[in-house]
PDB file of C-alpha atoms in Angstrom:
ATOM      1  CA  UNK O   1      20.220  -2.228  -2.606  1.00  0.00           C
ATOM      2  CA  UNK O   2      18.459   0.409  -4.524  1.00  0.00           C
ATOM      3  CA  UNK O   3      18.815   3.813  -3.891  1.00  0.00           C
ATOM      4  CA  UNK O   4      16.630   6.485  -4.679  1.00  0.00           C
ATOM      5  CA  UNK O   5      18.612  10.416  -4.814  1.00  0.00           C
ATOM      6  CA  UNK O   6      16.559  13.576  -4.754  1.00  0.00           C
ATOM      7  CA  UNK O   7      18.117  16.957  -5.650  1.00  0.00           C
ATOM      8  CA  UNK O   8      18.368  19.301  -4.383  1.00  0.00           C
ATOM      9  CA  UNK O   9      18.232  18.500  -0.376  1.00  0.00           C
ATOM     10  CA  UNK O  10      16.946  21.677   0.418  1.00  0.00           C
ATOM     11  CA  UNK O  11      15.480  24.859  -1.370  1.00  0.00           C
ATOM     12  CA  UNK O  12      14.460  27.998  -0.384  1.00  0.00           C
ATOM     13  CA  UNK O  13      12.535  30.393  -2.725  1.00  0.00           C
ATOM     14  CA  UNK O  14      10.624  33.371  -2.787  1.00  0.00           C
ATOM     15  CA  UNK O  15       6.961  33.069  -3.024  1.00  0.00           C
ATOM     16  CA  UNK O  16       5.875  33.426  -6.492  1.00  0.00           C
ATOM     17  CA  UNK O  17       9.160  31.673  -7.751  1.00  0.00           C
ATOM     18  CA  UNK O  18       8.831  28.039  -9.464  1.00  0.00           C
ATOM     19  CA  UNK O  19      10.301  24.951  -8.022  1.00  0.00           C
ATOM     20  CA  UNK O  20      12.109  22.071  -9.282  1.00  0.00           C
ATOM     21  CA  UNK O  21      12.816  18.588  -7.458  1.00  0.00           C
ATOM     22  CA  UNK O  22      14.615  15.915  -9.525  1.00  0.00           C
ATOM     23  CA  UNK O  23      14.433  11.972  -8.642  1.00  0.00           C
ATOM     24  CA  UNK O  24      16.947   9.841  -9.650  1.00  0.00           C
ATOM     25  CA  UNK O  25      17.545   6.146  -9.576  1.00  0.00           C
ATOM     26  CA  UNK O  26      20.769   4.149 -11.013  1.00  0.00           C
ATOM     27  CA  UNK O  27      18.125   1.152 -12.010  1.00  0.00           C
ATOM     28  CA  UNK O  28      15.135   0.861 -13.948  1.00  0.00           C
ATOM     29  CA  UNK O  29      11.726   2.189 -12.769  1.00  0.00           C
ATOM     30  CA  UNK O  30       8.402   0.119 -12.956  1.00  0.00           C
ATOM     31  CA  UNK O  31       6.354   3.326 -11.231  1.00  0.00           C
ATOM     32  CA  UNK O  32       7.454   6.227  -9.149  1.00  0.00           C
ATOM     33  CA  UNK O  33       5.029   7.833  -6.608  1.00  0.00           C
ATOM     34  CA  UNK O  34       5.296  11.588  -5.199  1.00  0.00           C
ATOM     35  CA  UNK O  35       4.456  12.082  -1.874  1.00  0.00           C
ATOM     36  CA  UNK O  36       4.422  15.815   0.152  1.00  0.00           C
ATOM     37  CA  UNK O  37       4.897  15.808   3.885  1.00  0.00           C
ATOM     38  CA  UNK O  38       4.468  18.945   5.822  1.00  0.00           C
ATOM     39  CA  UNK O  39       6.341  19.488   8.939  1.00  0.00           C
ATOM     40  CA  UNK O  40       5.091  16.881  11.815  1.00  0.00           C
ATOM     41  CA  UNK O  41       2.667  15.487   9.388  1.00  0.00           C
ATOM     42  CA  UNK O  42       2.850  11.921   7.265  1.00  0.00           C
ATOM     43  CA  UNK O  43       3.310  11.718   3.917  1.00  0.00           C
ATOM     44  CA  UNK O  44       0.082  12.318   1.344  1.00  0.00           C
ATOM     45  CA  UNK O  45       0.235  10.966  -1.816  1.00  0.00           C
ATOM     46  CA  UNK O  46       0.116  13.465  -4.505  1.00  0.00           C
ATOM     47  CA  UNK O  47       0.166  11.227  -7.835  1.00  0.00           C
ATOM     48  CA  UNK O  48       1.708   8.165  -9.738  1.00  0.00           C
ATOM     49  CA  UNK O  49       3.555   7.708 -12.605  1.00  0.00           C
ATOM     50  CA  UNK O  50       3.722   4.348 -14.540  1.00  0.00           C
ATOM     51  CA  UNK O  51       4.728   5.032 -18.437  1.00  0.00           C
ATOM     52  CA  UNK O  52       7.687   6.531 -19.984  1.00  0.00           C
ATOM     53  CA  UNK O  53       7.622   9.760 -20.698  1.00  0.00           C
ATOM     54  CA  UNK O  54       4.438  11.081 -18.795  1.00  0.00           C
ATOM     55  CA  UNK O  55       3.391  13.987 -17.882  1.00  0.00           C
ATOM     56  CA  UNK O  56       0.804  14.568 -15.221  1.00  0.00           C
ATOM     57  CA  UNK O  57      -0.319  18.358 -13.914  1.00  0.00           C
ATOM     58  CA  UNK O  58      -2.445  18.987 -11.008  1.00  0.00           C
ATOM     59  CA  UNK O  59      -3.029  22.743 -10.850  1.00  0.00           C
ATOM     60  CA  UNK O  60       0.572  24.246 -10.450  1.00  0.00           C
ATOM     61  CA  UNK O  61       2.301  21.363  -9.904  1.00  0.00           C
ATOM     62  CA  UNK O  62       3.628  19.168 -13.469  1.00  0.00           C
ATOM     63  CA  UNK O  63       5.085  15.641 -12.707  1.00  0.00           C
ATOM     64  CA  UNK O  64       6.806  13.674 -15.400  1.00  0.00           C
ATOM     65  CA  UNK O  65       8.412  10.281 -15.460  1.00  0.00           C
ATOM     66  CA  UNK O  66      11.948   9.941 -17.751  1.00  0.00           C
ATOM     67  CA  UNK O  67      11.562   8.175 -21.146  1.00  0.00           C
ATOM     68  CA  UNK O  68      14.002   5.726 -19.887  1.00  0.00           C
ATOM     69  CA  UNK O  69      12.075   5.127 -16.802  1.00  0.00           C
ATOM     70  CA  UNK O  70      14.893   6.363 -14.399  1.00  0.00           C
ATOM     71  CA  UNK O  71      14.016   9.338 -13.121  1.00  0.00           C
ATOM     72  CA  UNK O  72      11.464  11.908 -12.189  1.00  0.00           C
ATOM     73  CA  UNK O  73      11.057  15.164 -11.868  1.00  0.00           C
ATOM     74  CA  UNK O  74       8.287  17.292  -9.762  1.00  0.00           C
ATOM     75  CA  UNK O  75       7.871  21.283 -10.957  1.00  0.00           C
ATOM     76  CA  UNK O  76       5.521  23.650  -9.041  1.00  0.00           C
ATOM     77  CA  UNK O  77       5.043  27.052 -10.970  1.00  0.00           C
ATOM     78  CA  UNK O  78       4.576  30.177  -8.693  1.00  0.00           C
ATOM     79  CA  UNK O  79       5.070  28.768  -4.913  1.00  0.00           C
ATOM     80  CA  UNK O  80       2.650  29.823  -2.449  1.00  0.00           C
ATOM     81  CA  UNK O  81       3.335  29.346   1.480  1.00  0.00           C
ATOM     82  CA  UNK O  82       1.513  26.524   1.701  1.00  0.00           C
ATOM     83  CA  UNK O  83       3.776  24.215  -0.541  1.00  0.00           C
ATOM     84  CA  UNK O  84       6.076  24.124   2.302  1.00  0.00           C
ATOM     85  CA  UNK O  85       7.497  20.879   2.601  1.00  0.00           C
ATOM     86  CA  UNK O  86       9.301  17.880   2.020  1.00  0.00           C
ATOM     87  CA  UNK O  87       8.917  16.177  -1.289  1.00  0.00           C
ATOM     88  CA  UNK O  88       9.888  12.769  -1.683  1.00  0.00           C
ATOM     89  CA  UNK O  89       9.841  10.579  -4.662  1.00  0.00           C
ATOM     90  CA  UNK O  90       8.988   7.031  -3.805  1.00  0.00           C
ATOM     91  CA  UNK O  91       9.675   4.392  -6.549  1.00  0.00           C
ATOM     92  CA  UNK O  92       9.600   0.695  -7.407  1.00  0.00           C
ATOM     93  CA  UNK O  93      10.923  -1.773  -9.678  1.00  0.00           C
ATOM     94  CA  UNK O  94       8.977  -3.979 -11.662  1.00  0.00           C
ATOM     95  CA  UNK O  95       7.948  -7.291 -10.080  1.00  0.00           C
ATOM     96  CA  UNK O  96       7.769  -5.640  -6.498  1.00  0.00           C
ATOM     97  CA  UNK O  97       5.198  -4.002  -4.532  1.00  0.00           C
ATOM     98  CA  UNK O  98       7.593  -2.141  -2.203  1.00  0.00           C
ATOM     99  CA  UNK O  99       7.951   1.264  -2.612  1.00  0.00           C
ATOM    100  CA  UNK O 100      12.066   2.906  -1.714  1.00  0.00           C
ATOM    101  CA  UNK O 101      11.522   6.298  -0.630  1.00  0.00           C
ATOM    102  CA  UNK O 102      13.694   8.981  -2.288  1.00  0.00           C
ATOM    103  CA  UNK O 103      16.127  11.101  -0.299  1.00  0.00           C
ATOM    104  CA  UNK O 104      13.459  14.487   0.081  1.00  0.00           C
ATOM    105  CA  UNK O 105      13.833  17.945  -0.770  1.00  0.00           C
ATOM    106  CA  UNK O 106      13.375  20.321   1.614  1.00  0.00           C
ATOM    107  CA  UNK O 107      11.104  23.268   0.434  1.00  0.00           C
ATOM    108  CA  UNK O 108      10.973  26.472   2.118  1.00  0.00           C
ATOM    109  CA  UNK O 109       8.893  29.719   0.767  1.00  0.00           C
ATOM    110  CA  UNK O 110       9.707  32.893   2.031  1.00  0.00           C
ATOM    111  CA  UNK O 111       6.754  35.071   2.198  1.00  0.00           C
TER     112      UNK O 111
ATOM    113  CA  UNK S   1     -12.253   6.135   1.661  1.00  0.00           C
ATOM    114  CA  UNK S   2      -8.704   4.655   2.693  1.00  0.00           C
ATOM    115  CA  UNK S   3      -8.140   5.957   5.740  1.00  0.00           C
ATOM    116  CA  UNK S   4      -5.584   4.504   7.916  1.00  0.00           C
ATOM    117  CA  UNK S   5      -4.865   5.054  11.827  1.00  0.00           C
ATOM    118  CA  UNK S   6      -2.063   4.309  14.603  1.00  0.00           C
ATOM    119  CA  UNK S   7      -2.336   4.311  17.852  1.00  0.00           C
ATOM    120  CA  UNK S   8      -0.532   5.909  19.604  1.00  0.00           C
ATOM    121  CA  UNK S   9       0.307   8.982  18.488  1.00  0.00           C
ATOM    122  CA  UNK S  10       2.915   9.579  20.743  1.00  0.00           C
ATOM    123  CA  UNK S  11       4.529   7.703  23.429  1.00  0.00           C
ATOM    124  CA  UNK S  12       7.574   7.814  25.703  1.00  0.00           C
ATOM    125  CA  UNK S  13       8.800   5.417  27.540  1.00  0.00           C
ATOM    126  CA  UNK S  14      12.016   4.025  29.867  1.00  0.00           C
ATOM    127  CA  UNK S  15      14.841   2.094  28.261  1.00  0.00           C
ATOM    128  CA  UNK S  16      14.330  -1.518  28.567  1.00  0.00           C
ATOM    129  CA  UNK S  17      11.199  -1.537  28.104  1.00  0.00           C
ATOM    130  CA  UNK S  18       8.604  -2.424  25.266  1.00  0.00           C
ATOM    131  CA  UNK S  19       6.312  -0.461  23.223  1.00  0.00           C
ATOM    132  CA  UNK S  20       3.406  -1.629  21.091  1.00  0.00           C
ATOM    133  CA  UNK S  21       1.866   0.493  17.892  1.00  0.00           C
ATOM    134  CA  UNK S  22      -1.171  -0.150  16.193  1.00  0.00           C
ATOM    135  CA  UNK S  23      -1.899   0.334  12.585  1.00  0.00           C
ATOM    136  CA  UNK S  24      -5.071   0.064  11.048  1.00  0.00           C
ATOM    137  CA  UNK S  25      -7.538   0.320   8.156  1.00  0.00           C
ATOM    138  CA  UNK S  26     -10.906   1.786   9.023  1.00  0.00           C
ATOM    139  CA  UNK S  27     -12.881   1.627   6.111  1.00  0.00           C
ATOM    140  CA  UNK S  28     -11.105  -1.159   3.971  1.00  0.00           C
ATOM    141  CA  UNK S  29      -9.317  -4.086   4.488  1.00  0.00           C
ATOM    142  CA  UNK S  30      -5.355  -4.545   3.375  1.00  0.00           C
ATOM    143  CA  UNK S  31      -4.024  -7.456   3.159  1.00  0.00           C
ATOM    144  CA  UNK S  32      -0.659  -6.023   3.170  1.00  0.00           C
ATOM    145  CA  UNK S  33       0.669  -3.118   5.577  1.00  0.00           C
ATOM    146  CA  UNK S  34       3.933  -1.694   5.339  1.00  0.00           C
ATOM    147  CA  UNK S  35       5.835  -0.340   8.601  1.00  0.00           C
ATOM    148  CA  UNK S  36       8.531   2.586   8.011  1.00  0.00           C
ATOM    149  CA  UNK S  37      10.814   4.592  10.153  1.00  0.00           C
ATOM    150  CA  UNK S  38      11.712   8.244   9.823  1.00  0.00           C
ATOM    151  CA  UNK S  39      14.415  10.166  11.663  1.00  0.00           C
ATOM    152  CA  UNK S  40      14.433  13.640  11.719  1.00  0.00           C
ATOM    153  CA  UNK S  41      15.104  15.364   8.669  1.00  0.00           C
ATOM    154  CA  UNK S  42      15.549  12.212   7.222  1.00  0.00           C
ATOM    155  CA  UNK S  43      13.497  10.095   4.449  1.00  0.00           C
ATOM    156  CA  UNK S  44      11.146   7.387   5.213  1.00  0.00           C
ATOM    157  CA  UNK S  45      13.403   4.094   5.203  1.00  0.00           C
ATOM    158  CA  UNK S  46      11.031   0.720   5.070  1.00  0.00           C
ATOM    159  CA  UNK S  47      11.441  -1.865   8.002  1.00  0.00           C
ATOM    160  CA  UNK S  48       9.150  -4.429   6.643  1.00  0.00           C
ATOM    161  CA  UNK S  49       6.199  -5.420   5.040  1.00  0.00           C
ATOM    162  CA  UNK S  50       3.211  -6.991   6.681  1.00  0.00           C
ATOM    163  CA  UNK S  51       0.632  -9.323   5.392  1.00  0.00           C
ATOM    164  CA  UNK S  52      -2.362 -10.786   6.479  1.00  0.00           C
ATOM    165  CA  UNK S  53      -1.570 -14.430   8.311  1.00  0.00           C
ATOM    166  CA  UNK S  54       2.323 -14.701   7.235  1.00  0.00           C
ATOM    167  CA  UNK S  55       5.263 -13.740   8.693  1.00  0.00           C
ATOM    168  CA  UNK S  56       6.377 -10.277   8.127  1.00  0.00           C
ATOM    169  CA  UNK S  57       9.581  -9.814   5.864  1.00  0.00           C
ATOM    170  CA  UNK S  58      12.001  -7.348   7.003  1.00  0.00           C
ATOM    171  CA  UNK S  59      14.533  -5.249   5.306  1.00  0.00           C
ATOM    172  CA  UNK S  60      17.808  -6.097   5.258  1.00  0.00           C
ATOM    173  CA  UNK S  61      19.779  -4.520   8.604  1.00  0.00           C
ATOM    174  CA  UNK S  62      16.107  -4.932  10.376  1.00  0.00           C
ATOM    175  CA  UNK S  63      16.328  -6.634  13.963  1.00  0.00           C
ATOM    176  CA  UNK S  64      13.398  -8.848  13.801  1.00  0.00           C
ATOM    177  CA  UNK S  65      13.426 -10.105  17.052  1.00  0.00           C
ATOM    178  CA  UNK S  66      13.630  -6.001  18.013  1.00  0.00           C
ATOM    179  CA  UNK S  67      10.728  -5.355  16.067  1.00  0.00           C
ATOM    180  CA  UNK S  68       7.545  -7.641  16.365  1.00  0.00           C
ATOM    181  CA  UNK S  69       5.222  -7.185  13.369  1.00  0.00           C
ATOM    182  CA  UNK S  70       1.393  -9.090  13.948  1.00  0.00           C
ATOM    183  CA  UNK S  71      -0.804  -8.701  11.149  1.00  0.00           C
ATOM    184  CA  UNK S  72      -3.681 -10.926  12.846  1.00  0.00           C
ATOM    185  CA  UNK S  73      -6.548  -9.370  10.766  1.00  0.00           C
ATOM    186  CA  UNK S  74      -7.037  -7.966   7.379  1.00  0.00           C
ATOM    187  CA  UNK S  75      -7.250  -4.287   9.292  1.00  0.00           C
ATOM    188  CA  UNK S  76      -4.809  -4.521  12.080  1.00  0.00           C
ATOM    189  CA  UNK S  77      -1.060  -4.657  11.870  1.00  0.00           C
ATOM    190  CA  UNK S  78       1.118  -4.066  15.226  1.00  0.00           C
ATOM    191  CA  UNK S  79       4.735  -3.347  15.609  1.00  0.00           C
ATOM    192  CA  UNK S  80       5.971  -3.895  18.799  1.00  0.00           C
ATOM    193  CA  UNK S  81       9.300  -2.238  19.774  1.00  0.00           C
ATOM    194  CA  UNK S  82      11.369  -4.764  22.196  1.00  0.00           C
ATOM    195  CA  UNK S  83      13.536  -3.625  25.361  1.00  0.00           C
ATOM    196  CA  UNK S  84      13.223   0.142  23.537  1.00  0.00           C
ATOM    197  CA  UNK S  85      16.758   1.683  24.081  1.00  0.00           C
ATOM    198  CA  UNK S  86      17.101   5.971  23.508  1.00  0.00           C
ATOM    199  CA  UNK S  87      18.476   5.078  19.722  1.00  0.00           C
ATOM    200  CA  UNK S  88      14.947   3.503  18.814  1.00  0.00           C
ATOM    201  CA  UNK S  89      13.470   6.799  19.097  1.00  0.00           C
ATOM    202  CA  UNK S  90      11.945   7.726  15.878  1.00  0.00           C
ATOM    203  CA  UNK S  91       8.913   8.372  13.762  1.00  0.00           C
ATOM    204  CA  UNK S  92       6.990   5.166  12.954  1.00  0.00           C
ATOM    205  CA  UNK S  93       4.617   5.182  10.292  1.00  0.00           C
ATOM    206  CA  UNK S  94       2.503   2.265   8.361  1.00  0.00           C
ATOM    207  CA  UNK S  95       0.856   2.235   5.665  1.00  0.00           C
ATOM    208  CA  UNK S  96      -1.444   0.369   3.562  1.00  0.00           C
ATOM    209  CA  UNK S  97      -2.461  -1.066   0.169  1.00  0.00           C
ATOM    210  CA  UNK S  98      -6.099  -1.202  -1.113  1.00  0.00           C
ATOM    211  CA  UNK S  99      -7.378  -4.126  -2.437  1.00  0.00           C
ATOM    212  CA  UNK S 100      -8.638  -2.568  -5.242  1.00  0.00           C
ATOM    213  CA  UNK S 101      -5.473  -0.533  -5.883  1.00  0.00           C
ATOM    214  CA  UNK S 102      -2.983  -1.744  -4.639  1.00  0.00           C
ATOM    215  CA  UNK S 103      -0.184   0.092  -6.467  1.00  0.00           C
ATOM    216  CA  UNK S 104      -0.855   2.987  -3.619  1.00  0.00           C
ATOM    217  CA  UNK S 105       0.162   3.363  -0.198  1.00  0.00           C
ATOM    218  CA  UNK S 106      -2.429   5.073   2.615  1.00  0.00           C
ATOM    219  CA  UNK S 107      -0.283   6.067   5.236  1.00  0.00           C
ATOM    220  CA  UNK S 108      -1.129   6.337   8.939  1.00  0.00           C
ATOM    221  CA  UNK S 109      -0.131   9.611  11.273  1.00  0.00           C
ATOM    222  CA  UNK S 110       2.699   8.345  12.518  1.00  0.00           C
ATOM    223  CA  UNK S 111       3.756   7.420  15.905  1.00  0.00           C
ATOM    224  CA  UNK S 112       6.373   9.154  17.498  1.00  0.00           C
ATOM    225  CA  UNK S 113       8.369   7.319  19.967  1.00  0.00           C
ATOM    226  CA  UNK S 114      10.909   8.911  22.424  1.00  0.00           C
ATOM    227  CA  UNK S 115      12.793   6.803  24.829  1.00  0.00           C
ATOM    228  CA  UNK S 116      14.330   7.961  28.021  1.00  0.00           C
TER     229      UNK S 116
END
């Protein structure tokens, strides 16, 4: 079935340092999702990406969806404490409604 | 708007026995609801989806005579876990579409089940 990798698994930075998580899928994309759960919490949806090549920013963080519609990357500039986290990338493929969750990364920010 | 709830939030319970968790939309109405399970430190992995009047369709490697899925109205979806045994124990969270955009998921708060 499709399978949805995240890298890295976990991260640990210092606050103040930026933040990469990459989401990768072997098959074509119709829309990815990125979701941020906080420890004992549910996920809440941060923002979706539907055309190849976007970019979307909300404050620090910049989202943007591969030209070839395979993979994903989420990029928060200058971490604060309270972007601890899992990310995960959620994603689906065109004709479906169902959304494959992506592996997470584990963010940690050390104060 | 959108905001989904389960009920309960927490539950344990003896093996054996059954356990039933509610999902629902309080200020919309889906007309499909999607149930997921999460194991620690682990991603969300979909169980099945749920809509209004139909059967639910499970993922593949999902027991569904372990895992009851009702979807009677367009704002309630249950999952009911059957003869619970200590490896059930998980996170269980729904979610659901909006009519109106249905390309997003509103997810619940999760239920966490523990079996003894």
């Amino acid at each position: 079935g499709q399978q949805v990798m995240q890298i890295p698994q976990y991260q640990h930075v210092q606050e103040g340092e930026d933040f990469t998580t990459y989401c990768n899928s072997s098959t074509t994309l119709s829309n990815i999702q990125w979701y941020k759960q906080r420890p004992g919490g549910h996920p809440v949806f941060l923002i979706q990406l539907v055309k190849s090549g976007e970019v979307k920013k909300q404050k620090r963080l910049t989202f943007q969806f591969g030209e070839a519609k395979k993979n994903s990357s989420l990029h928060i500039t200058a971490t604060q404490t309270t972007d601890v986290g899992t990310y995960f990338c959620a994603a689906t493929t065109s004709g479906t409604y169902k959304y494959i969750f992506g592996t997470g990364t584990r963010l940690k920010v050390l104060a | 708007g959108a905001v989904v709830s389960q009920h309960p939030s927490w539950v344990i319970c003896k093996s054996g026995t059954s356990v039933k968790i509610e999902c629902r939309s309080l200020d919309f109405q889906a007309t499909t609801m999607f149930w997921y399970r999460q194991f620690p430190k682990q991603s969300l992995m979909l169980m099945a989806t749920s809509n209004e009047g139909s059967k639910a369709t499970y993922e593949q490697g999902v027991e569904k005579d372990k895992f009851l899925i009702n979807h009677a109205s367009l704002t309630l979806s249950t999952l009911t876990v059957t003869s619970a045994h200590p490896e059930d124990s998980s996170f269980y969270i729904c979610s659901a579409s909006h009519p109106s955009r249905t390309d997003t998921q509103y997810f619940g708060p999760g239920t966490r089940l523990t079996v003894l």
